[in-house]
Amino acid sequence: MQTHIDWHRKFTFKESPIIFFLITCLLSSVNSFSQEADKDEKTTWQHFKYDMGNVFGGMGYAYSRPFHWDKNNWLTFGGVATGTALLYTIDGDAKTFFEDQKENIPQFIQDYGWYYGSPQNNYMITGVVYLTGLFTKNEKLRRTGVLLISSASAAGLLQQVSKYTFGRARPRSGDPKNTFYPFTGDADYHSFPSGHTILAFTNAYAIAKQFKSPWVKAGIYTLGIIPGASRLWDGAHWLSDVGLSVAISIFTVEAIDKYLDSKYDEKYNSKQKKTDWSLSFGPGTVGVIVHF
């Protein structure tokens, strides 16, 4: 018997403590971020209009990148395509393996994977980041928020179009991995690529840019990949769906981050100033303002 996800579960912080922790940290960071607020005379509304223009500008820039790729970019693309094809060959075995692991996964991990990868919760977190930067007039945090929103929107829109175009059967449909029904409205044939993976890992990859430590980056990437793994446990996606989704996230964030370099003077991990609001990790410090 196939197990289907209950699409009408209500979100509560109790069910997803990791999301609650992330939002609490972001909200509590307002005072720290505001220490380096912008000194210009622009109003909040002017900043907002400028930032939203960059959200859409970043999306357009990301979509146009393939037309400007050089040899190295195409080699990278070829590597991703080859990797996806290799994952495709083991999709069947991977399906069995991951579904067998579900009952051993703690429930709070499963809940986190589902809720953090959901669009409404994803944009709630990215919105907190952006609005904090907007109202404290902090350009670095505003830029980070724009990067998060633009990247999630660009990758998410691509995912929505792709899943209808390809119409790949989900594992839980009972059909084999090579079953495709393009342009169907049946959600059981919207497997390729994974929306939960794209949204969650896009955020993780963008947030990890705020840190210099490879260990912290690795930890954030791990949190970002859990939603993708949760979709494998639930039989909602094949391994190749998730693998390609991670690549889409990375390509999108890198493209939009490059675009924003020409739009903002301030950037996380800037070496031009001794003090920096950007998310950092060092002795006695975790995150932005949590000291121990």
CSV table of C-alpha atoms in Angstrom, one decimal:
chain,number,residue,atom,x,y,z
A,1,MET,CA,0.0,0.0,0.0
A,2,GLN,CA,1.4,3.4,-1.0
A,3,THR,CA,1.8,6.0,1.8
A,4,HIS,CA,0.6,9.5,0.9
A,5,ILE,CA,1.5,12.7,2.7
A,6,ASP,CA,-1.2,14.5,4.6
A,7,TRP,CA,-1.2,17.7,2.6
A,8,HIS,CA,-3.5,19.5,5.2
A,9,ARG,CA,-1.3,19.2,8.3
A,10,LYS,CA,-1.2,22.4,10.2
A,11,PHE,CA,2.2,24.0,10.9
A,12,THR,CA,3.2,24.6,14.5
A,13,PHE,CA,6.6,25.6,16.0
A,14,LYS,CA,6.3,22.6,18.3
A,15,GLU,CA,6.4,20.3,15.4
A,16,SER,CA,9.4,22.0,13.8
A,17,PRO,CA,11.8,23.3,16.4
A,18,ILE,CA,14.6,23.9,13.9
A,19,ILE,CA,12.5,26.4,11.9
A,20,PHE,CA,11.5,28.1,15.2
A,21,PHE,CA,15.2,28.4,16.1
A,22,LEU,CA,16.1,29.9,12.8
A,23,ILE,CA,13.3,32.5,12.9
A,24,THR,CA,14.1,33.4,16.6
A,25,CYS,CA,17.8,33.9,15.7
A,26,LEU,CA,16.9,36.2,12.8
A,27,LEU,CA,14.4,38.2,14.8
A,28,SER,CA,16.8,38.6,17.7
A,29,SER,CA,19.6,39.8,15.4
A,30,VAL,CA,17.9,43.1,14.6
A,31,ASN,CA,19.9,45.1,17.1
A,32,SER,CA,23.2,43.6,15.9
A,33,PHE,CA,22.4,44.3,12.3
A,34,SER,CA,21.3,47.8,12.9
A,35,GLN,CA,24.7,48.8,14.2
A,36,GLU,CA,25.8,49.2,10.6
A,37,ALA,CA,22.7,50.8,9.2
A,38,ASP,CA,22.9,52.7,5.9
A,39,LYS,CA,23.7,56.4,6.4
A,40,ASP,CA,22.1,57.7,3.2
A,41,GLU,CA,19.0,59.8,2.9
A,42,LYS,CA,16.8,57.3,1.0
A,43,THR,CA,13.5,56.4,2.5
A,44,THR,CA,12.4,52.9,3.3
A,45,TRP,CA,10.0,53.0,0.4
A,46,GLN,CA,12.8,53.9,-2.0
A,47,HIS,CA,15.0,51.1,-0.7
A,48,PHE,CA,12.1,48.7,-1.1
A,49,LYS,CA,11.4,49.7,-4.7
A,50,TYR,CA,15.1,49.4,-5.6
A,51,ASP,CA,15.4,46.0,-3.9
A,52,MET,CA,12.3,44.6,-5.6
A,53,GLY,CA,13.7,45.8,-9.0
A,54,ASN,CA,16.8,43.8,-8.2
A,55,VAL,CA,14.8,40.7,-7.3
A,56,PHE,CA,13.3,40.7,-10.8
A,57,GLY,CA,16.5,41.8,-12.4
A,58,GLY,CA,18.4,39.0,-10.7
A,59,MET,CA,15.8,36.5,-11.9
A,60,GLY,CA,16.2,37.7,-15.5
A,61,TYR,CA,19.9,37.6,-15.2
A,62,ALA,CA,19.9,34.0,-13.9
A,63,TYR,CA,17.7,32.9,-16.8
A,64,SER,CA,19.9,34.5,-19.4
A,65,ARG,CA,23.2,33.1,-18.2
A,66,PRO,CA,23.3,30.0,-20.5
A,67,PHE,CA,23.4,32.4,-23.4
A,68,HIS,CA,26.7,33.8,-22.0
A,69,TRP,CA,28.4,30.7,-20.7
A,70,ASP,CA,32.0,30.1,-21.6
A,71,LYS,CA,33.7,26.7,-22.2
A,72,ASN,CA,34.2,26.1,-18.4
A,73,ASN,CA,30.5,26.7,-17.8
A,74,TRP,CA,29.5,24.2,-20.4
A,75,LEU,CA,31.9,21.7,-19.0
A,76,THR,CA,30.3,22.1,-15.6
A,77,PHE,CA,26.9,21.7,-17.2
A,78,GLY,CA,28.1,18.6,-18.9
A,79,GLY,CA,29.3,17.3,-15.6
A,80,VAL,CA,26.0,17.9,-13.9
A,81,ALA,CA,24.1,16.2,-16.8
A,82,THR,CA,26.4,13.2,-16.5
A,83,GLY,CA,26.0,13.1,-12.8
A,84,THR,CA,22.2,13.2,-13.1
A,85,ALA,CA,22.3,10.4,-15.6
A,86,LEU,CA,24.4,8.3,-13.3
A,87,LEU,CA,21.9,8.9,-10.5
A,88,TYR,CA,19.1,7.9,-12.8
A,89,THR,CA,20.7,4.5,-13.2
A,90,ILE,CA,20.3,3.8,-9.5
A,91,ASP,CA,17.0,5.5,-8.9
A,92,GLY,CA,15.2,2.2,-8.4
A,93,ASP,CA,17.6,0.9,-5.7
A,94,ALA,CA,17.8,4.3,-4.1
A,95,LYS,CA,14.0,4.4,-3.8
A,96,THR,CA,14.0,1.2,-1.9
A,97,PHE,CA,16.8,2.2,0.3
A,98,PHE,CA,15.4,5.6,1.4
A,99,GLU,CA,11.9,4.4,1.9
A,100,ASP,CA,13.2,1.7,4.2
A,101,GLN,CA,15.0,4.3,6.3
A,102,LYS,CA,11.9,6.4,7.0
A,103,GLU,CA,10.7,4.6,10.2
A,104,ASN,CA,14.2,5.1,11.7
A,105,ILE,CA,14.3,8.9,11.1
A,106,PRO,CA,13.2,11.0,14.2
A,107,GLN,CA,9.8,12.6,13.7
A,108,PHE,CA,11.1,16.2,14.2
A,109,ILE,CA,13.6,15.7,11.4
A,110,GLN,CA,10.9,14.5,9.1
A,111,ASP,CA,8.7,17.5,10.1
A,112,TYR,CA,11.6,19.9,9.6
A,113,GLY,CA,12.2,18.4,6.1
A,114,TRP,CA,8.6,18.9,5.1
A,115,TYR,CA,7.9,22.3,6.6
A,116,TYR,CA,11.2,24.1,5.7
A,117,GLY,CA,10.9,23.0,2.1
A,118,SER,CA,7.3,24.3,1.8
A,119,PRO,CA,7.0,27.6,-0.1
A,120,GLN,CA,5.0,29.4,2.5
A,121,ASN,CA,7.5,28.6,5.3
A,122,ASN,CA,10.5,29.3,3.0
A,123,TYR,CA,9.3,32.7,2.1
A,124,MET,CA,8.4,33.5,5.7
A,125,ILE,CA,12.0,33.0,6.6
A,126,THR,CA,13.4,34.9,3.6
A,127,GLY,CA,10.9,37.7,4.3
A,128,VAL,CA,12.2,38.0,7.9
A,129,VAL,CA,15.7,38.4,6.6
A,130,TYR,CA,14.8,41.0,4.1
A,131,LEU,CA,12.5,43.0,6.2
A,132,THR,CA,15.0,43.1,9.0
A,133,GLY,CA,17.5,44.7,6.6
A,134,LEU,CA,15.0,47.0,5.2
A,135,PHE,CA,13.7,48.5,8.4
A,136,THR,CA,17.2,48.7,10.0
A,137,LYS,CA,18.5,50.3,6.8
A,138,ASN,CA,21.3,47.7,6.6
A,139,GLU,CA,22.5,47.3,3.1
A,140,LYS,CA,24.3,44.0,3.6
A,141,LEU,CA,21.2,42.3,5.1
A,142,ARG,CA,19.0,43.8,2.5
A,143,ARG,CA,21.2,42.4,-0.2
A,144,THR,CA,21.1,39.0,1.5
A,145,GLY,CA,17.3,39.1,1.6
A,146,VAL,CA,17.2,40.1,-2.1
A,147,LEU,CA,19.5,37.2,-2.9
A,148,LEU,CA,17.3,34.8,-1.0
A,149,ILE,CA,14.0,36.0,-2.5
A,150,SER,CA,15.3,36.3,-6.0
A,151,SER,CA,17.1,32.9,-6.0
A,152,ALA,CA,14.1,31.1,-4.5
A,153,SER,CA,11.7,32.7,-7.0
A,154,ALA,CA,13.9,32.1,-10.0
A,155,ALA,CA,14.6,28.5,-9.2
A,156,GLY,CA,11.1,27.9,-7.9
A,157,LEU,CA,9.5,29.1,-11.1
A,158,LEU,CA,11.9,27.0,-13.2
A,159,GLN,CA,10.9,24.0,-11.1
A,160,GLN,CA,7.2,24.6,-11.6
A,161,VAL,CA,7.5,24.9,-15.3
A,162,SER,CA,9.8,21.8,-15.5
A,163,LYS,CA,7.5,19.5,-13.5
A,164,TYR,CA,4.6,20.2,-15.8
A,165,THR,CA,6.8,19.9,-18.9
A,166,PHE,CA,8.4,16.6,-18.0
A,167,GLY,CA,5.5,15.0,-16.1
A,168,ARG,CA,7.7,12.4,-14.5
A,169,ALA,CA,6.0,9.8,-12.3
A,170,ARG,CA,6.7,10.0,-8.6
A,171,PRO,CA,8.0,6.8,-6.9
A,172,ARG,CA,4.8,6.6,-4.9
A,173,SER,CA,2.7,6.5,-8.1
A,174,GLY,CA,3.7,2.9,-8.6
A,175,ASP,CA,5.0,3.6,-12.1
A,176,PRO,CA,8.6,3.0,-13.0
A,177,LYS,CA,11.2,5.8,-13.1
A,178,ASN,CA,11.1,6.2,-16.9
A,179,THR,CA,7.3,7.0,-16.9
A,180,PHE,CA,6.6,10.5,-18.3
A,181,TYR,CA,3.2,12.2,-18.9
A,182,PRO,CA,4.0,15.8,-20.0
A,183,PHE,CA,1.6,18.6,-19.1
A,184,THR,CA,-0.6,16.5,-16.9
A,185,GLY,CA,-2.3,18.1,-13.9
A,186,ASP,CA,-1.9,14.9,-11.8
A,187,ALA,CA,0.4,15.7,-8.9
A,188,ASP,CA,1.7,12.1,-8.9
A,189,TYR,CA,3.5,13.0,-12.2
A,190,HIS,CA,5.2,16.1,-11.0
A,191,SER,CA,8.4,14.5,-9.8
A,192,PHE,CA,11.1,16.2,-11.8
A,193,PRO,CA,12.7,18.3,-10.3
A,194,SER,CA,12.1,18.6,-6.5
A,195,GLY,CA,10.5,21.8,-5.3
A,196,HIS,CA,11.2,21.2,-1.6
A,197,THR,CA,14.9,20.5,-2.5
A,198,ILE,CA,15.2,23.6,-4.6
A,199,LEU,CA,13.7,26.0,-2.1
A,200,ALA,CA,15.5,24.6,0.9
A,201,PHE,CA,18.9,24.2,-0.7
A,202,THR,CA,18.7,27.6,-2.4
A,203,ASN,CA,18.3,29.2,1.0
A,204,ALA,CA,21.0,27.1,2.6
A,205,TYR,CA,23.5,27.9,-0.2
A,206,ALA,CA,22.8,31.6,-0.1
A,207,ILE,CA,22.9,31.8,3.7
A,208,ALA,CA,26.2,29.8,3.8
A,209,LYS,CA,27.8,32.6,1.8
A,210,GLN,CA,27.6,34.7,5.0
A,211,PHE,CA,30.1,32.4,6.7
A,212,LYS,CA,33.8,31.8,6.2
A,213,SER,CA,34.2,28.6,8.1
A,214,PRO,CA,33.9,25.5,5.9
A,215,TRP,CA,32.6,23.6,9.0
A,216,VAL,CA,29.7,26.1,9.4
A,217,LYS,CA,29.0,26.0,5.7
A,218,ALA,CA,28.9,22.2,5.8
A,219,GLY,CA,26.4,22.3,8.7
A,220,ILE,CA,24.2,24.7,6.8
A,221,TYR,CA,24.3,22.6,3.7
A,222,THR,CA,23.3,19.6,5.8
A,223,LEU,CA,20.2,21.5,7.1
A,224,GLY,CA,19.5,22.5,3.5
A,225,ILE,CA,19.6,19.0,2.1
A,226,ILE,CA,17.3,17.4,4.7
A,227,PRO,CA,14.1,18.5,2.9
A,228,GLY,CA,15.4,16.8,-0.2
A,229,ALA,CA,16.1,13.6,1.8
A,230,SER,CA,12.6,13.8,3.4
A,231,ARG,CA,11.1,13.7,-0.1
A,232,LEU,CA,13.0,10.5,-0.8
A,233,TRP,CA,11.8,8.9,2.5
A,234,ASP,CA,8.2,9.8,1.5
A,235,GLY,CA,8.5,8.4,-2.0
A,236,ALA,CA,7.8,11.8,-3.5
A,237,HIS,CA,10.9,12.0,-5.7
A,238,TRP,CA,13.7,10.0,-7.2
A,239,LEU,CA,17.3,10.5,-6.3
A,240,SER,CA,18.1,12.0,-9.7
A,241,ASP,CA,15.3,14.6,-9.1
A,242,VAL,CA,17.0,15.7,-5.9
A,243,GLY,CA,20.5,15.7,-7.3
A,244,LEU,CA,19.6,17.9,-10.2
A,245,SER,CA,17.6,20.2,-7.9
A,246,VAL,CA,20.7,20.8,-5.8
A,247,ALA,CA,22.6,21.8,-8.9
A,248,ILE,CA,19.9,24.2,-10.0
A,249,SER,CA,20.0,25.8,-6.6
A,250,ILE,CA,23.8,26.4,-6.8
A,251,PHE,CA,23.7,27.7,-10.4
A,252,THR,CA,20.9,30.1,-9.6
A,253,VAL,CA,22.4,31.6,-6.4
A,254,GLU,CA,25.8,32.0,-8.0
A,255,ALA,CA,24.3,33.8,-11.0
A,256,ILE,CA,22.1,36.2,-9.0
A,257,ASP,CA,24.9,36.9,-6.5
A,258,LYS,CA,27.1,38.0,-9.4
A,259,TYR,CA,24.3,40.2,-10.6
A,260,LEU,CA,23.9,41.9,-7.2
A,261,ASP,CA,27.6,42.7,-7.1
A,262,SER,CA,26.9,45.5,-9.5
A,263,LYS,CA,23.9,46.7,-7.5
A,264,TYR,CA,25.1,47.0,-3.9
A,265,ASP,CA,28.2,48.5,-2.4
A,266,GLU,CA,28.1,46.3,0.7
A,267,LYS,CA,28.6,42.5,0.7
A,268,TYR,CA,28.8,39.9,3.4
A,269,ASN,CA,32.3,38.9,4.5
A,270,SER,CA,33.7,42.2,3.3
A,271,LYS,CA,37.3,42.7,4.2
A,272,GLN,CA,37.1,46.5,4.0
A,273,LYS,CA,35.9,47.0,7.5
A,274,LYS,CA,37.1,45.7,10.8
A,275,THR,CA,33.5,45.2,12.1
A,276,ASP,CA,30.9,43.4,10.0
A,277,TRP,CA,27.3,42.6,10.6
A,278,SER,CA,27.5,39.6,8.4
A,279,LEU,CA,26.8,36.2,9.8
A,280,SER,CA,30.1,34.9,11.2
A,281,PHE,CA,31.5,32.0,13.3
A,282,GLY,CA,34.5,32.2,15.6
A,283,PRO,CA,35.7,31.5,19.1
A,284,GLY,CA,32.8,32.0,21.6
A,285,THR,CA,30.3,33.0,18.8
A,286,VAL,CA,27.6,31.1,17.0
A,287,GLY,CA,25.4,32.8,14.4
A,288,VAL,CA,25.2,36.6,14.7
A,289,ILE,CA,24.6,37.5,18.4
A,290,VAL,CA,24.5,34.3,20.4
A,291,HIS,CA,27.5,34.4,22.7
A,292,PHE,CA,28.6,31.7,25.1
